[in-house]
């Protein structure tokens, strides 16, 4: 049973904006083995999209770099780590404040971290200026009892 | 994006037809602004029936158009917003100024 419920994948791709859709769809496809609801899947896709977009427009700004996604399935929950080697965040608390944005000229709403925080069960940001940023998120996939027990057999 | 304009009512309907994220908003923004400036509508409606995904980039995109439309004296609303997309809008509080209407 343990090796059925544990799984892991890693993705690396260039910080191009057309990879935003690729990243969220790839993570959603990986998570789908936990049989999430449509709502849970939409929450995960949105959170991934926010994190990847941050790497592209803030981490790497106009330069190009590598974005890495590590995804783990463990005990019915999904752990997602999204990191870049970009410029880093000076003030993480400010960045996490709803409506705070350093790029209002790009019509950014400043809601990225707020959405990640509320759509996932757990969200953590680590960042070193000049080195990079790592966002870690976790979501428990609620189990449909009948379905789960039938899979377990 | 499909565009419908009713000259009699000065009503502009922008039917969004793709996933809305930082990548796609650039194109949507350009087209929407062109249509708004061309028609100077009294009312602009964003129709989300063709949108299956939206992240916070959509909030900025809608607010940006709202600013332009308001400056020209018009109103903005949204229709056919799926629950997952409504959830993103609800977080931002913009539904107080840009309402979701029941149907087009």
mmCIF file of C-alpha atoms in Angstrom, chain B:
data_model
loop_
_atom_site.group_PDB
_atom_site.id
_atom_site.type_symbol
_atom_site.label_atom_id
_atom_site.label_comp_id
_atom_site.label_asym_id
_atom_site.label_seq_id
_atom_site.Cartn_x
_atom_site.Cartn_y
_atom_site.Cartn_z
ATOM 1 C CA UNK B 1 -11.756 36.587 -27.795
ATOM 2 C CA UNK B 2 -15.057 37.163 -29.584
ATOM 3 C CA UNK B 3 -16.391 40.686 -29.648
ATOM 4 C CA UNK B 4 -20.035 41.722 -29.962
ATOM 5 C CA UNK B 5 -21.155 45.319 -30.074
ATOM 6 C CA UNK B 6 -24.695 46.617 -29.997
ATOM 7 C CA UNK B 7 -24.658 50.215 -31.218
ATOM 8 C CA UNK B 8 -28.229 50.974 -30.112
ATOM 9 C CA UNK B 9 -27.546 50.092 -26.475
ATOM 10 C CA UNK B 10 -23.879 51.030 -26.688
ATOM 11 C CA UNK B 11 -23.195 47.623 -25.223
ATOM 12 C CA UNK B 12 -19.846 45.881 -25.734
ATOM 13 C CA UNK B 13 -19.620 42.158 -24.954
ATOM 14 C CA UNK B 14 -16.143 40.666 -24.749
ATOM 15 C CA UNK B 15 -16.368 36.885 -24.841
ATOM 16 C CA UNK B 16 -13.207 35.465 -23.337
ATOM 17 C CA UNK B 17 -12.303 32.160 -24.897
ATOM 18 C CA UNK B 18 -9.091 31.017 -23.265
ATOM 19 C CA UNK B 19 -7.400 30.298 -19.966
ATOM 20 C CA UNK B 20 -6.535 33.569 -18.258
ATOM 21 C CA UNK B 21 -3.033 33.880 -16.788
ATOM 22 C CA UNK B 22 -0.079 36.282 -16.959
ATOM 23 C CA UNK B 23 0.802 34.896 -20.413
ATOM 24 C CA UNK B 24 -2.622 35.306 -22.018
ATOM 25 C CA UNK B 25 -3.671 38.627 -20.433
ATOM 26 C CA UNK B 26 -1.284 40.654 -22.588
ATOM 27 C CA UNK B 27 -3.207 39.750 -25.740
ATOM 28 C CA UNK B 28 -6.628 40.050 -24.088
ATOM 29 C CA UNK B 29 -5.722 43.484 -22.708
ATOM 30 C CA UNK B 30 -4.599 44.816 -26.088
ATOM 31 C CA UNK B 31 -7.719 43.631 -27.895
ATOM 32 C CA UNK B 32 -10.127 44.752 -25.150
ATOM 33 C CA UNK B 33 -8.588 48.229 -24.967
ATOM 34 C CA UNK B 34 -8.795 48.573 -28.731
ATOM 35 C CA UNK B 35 -12.494 47.659 -28.746
ATOM 36 C CA UNK B 36 -13.299 49.906 -25.775
ATOM 37 C CA UNK B 37 -11.579 52.916 -27.327
ATOM 38 C CA UNK B 38 -13.147 52.245 -30.710
ATOM 39 C CA UNK B 39 -16.747 51.927 -29.480
ATOM 40 C CA UNK B 40 -16.767 54.026 -26.293
ATOM 41 C CA UNK B 41 -19.461 51.707 -24.866
ATOM 42 C CA UNK B 42 -21.886 52.714 -22.136
ATOM 43 C CA UNK B 43 -21.611 49.214 -20.792
ATOM 44 C CA UNK B 44 -18.902 46.556 -21.162
ATOM 45 C CA UNK B 45 -19.610 42.943 -20.241
ATOM 46 C CA UNK B 46 -16.910 40.308 -19.843
ATOM 47 C CA UNK B 47 -18.431 36.951 -20.733
ATOM 48 C CA UNK B 48 -16.473 34.160 -19.024
ATOM 49 C CA UNK B 49 -18.428 31.217 -20.458
ATOM 50 C CA UNK B 50 -15.389 30.077 -22.469
ATOM 51 C CA UNK B 51 -12.936 30.418 -19.582
ATOM 52 C CA UNK B 52 -11.950 27.221 -17.774
ATOM 53 C CA UNK B 53 -9.058 28.639 -15.755
ATOM 54 C CA UNK B 54 -8.098 31.984 -14.283
ATOM 55 C CA UNK B 55 -5.444 33.054 -11.772
ATOM 56 C CA UNK B 56 -4.816 36.474 -10.212
ATOM 57 C CA UNK B 57 -3.698 37.883 -13.563
ATOM 58 C CA UNK B 58 -7.409 38.006 -14.408
ATOM 59 C CA UNK B 59 -8.075 40.328 -11.456
ATOM 60 C CA UNK B 60 -5.522 42.848 -12.723
ATOM 61 C CA UNK B 61 -6.808 42.520 -16.277
ATOM 62 C CA UNK B 62 -10.436 43.238 -15.299
ATOM 63 C CA UNK B 63 -9.505 46.112 -12.949
ATOM 64 C CA UNK B 64 -7.330 47.648 -15.665
ATOM 65 C CA UNK B 65 -10.221 47.634 -18.154
ATOM 66 C CA UNK B 66 -12.592 48.917 -15.466
ATOM 67 C CA UNK B 67 -10.366 51.961 -14.988
ATOM 68 C CA UNK B 68 -10.440 52.778 -18.700
ATOM 69 C CA UNK B 69 -14.183 52.165 -19.104
ATOM 70 C CA UNK B 70 -15.000 54.254 -15.996
ATOM 71 C CA UNK B 71 -12.860 57.090 -17.258
ATOM 72 C CA UNK B 72 -14.968 57.059 -20.421
ATOM 73 C CA UNK B 73 -18.147 57.128 -18.339
ATOM 74 C CA UNK B 74 -19.147 53.482 -18.816
ATOM 75 C CA UNK B 75 -19.933 50.538 -16.570
ATOM 76 C CA UNK B 76 -18.388 47.050 -16.379
ATOM 77 C CA UNK B 77 -19.858 43.724 -15.329
ATOM 78 C CA UNK B 78 -19.138 40.029 -15.745
ATOM 79 C CA UNK B 79 -21.320 37.071 -16.694
ATOM 80 C CA UNK B 80 -21.054 33.261 -16.779
ATOM 81 C CA UNK B 81 -18.307 33.081 -14.180
ATOM 82 C CA UNK B 82 -17.598 29.505 -13.055
ATOM 83 C CA UNK B 83 -17.273 28.799 -9.305
ATOM 84 C CA UNK B 84 -13.483 28.271 -9.446
ATOM 85 C CA UNK B 85 -13.042 31.647 -11.150
ATOM 86 C CA UNK B 86 -15.536 33.406 -8.873
ATOM 87 C CA UNK B 87 -13.422 32.194 -5.944
ATOM 88 C CA UNK B 88 -10.383 34.074 -7.301
ATOM 89 C CA UNK B 89 -12.432 37.260 -7.781
ATOM 90 C CA UNK B 90 -13.974 36.942 -4.308
ATOM 91 C CA UNK B 91 -10.514 36.923 -2.687
ATOM 92 C CA UNK B 92 -9.686 40.295 -4.221
ATOM 93 C CA UNK B 93 -12.861 42.117 -3.222
ATOM 94 C CA UNK B 94 -13.386 43.538 -6.735
ATOM 95 C CA UNK B 95 -16.909 42.130 -6.972
ATOM 96 C CA UNK B 96 -18.039 45.119 -4.910
ATOM 97 C CA UNK B 97 -17.227 47.433 -7.812
ATOM 98 C CA UNK B 98 -17.473 45.052 -10.762
ATOM 99 C CA UNK B 99 -20.509 42.807 -10.236
ATOM 100 C CA UNK B 100 -21.182 39.369 -11.614
ATOM 101 C CA UNK B 101 -24.584 39.374 -13.291
ATOM 102 C CA UNK B 102 -26.832 36.351 -13.719
ATOM 103 C CA UNK B 103 -26.801 36.184 -17.504
ATOM 104 C CA UNK B 104 -25.727 38.127 -20.554
#
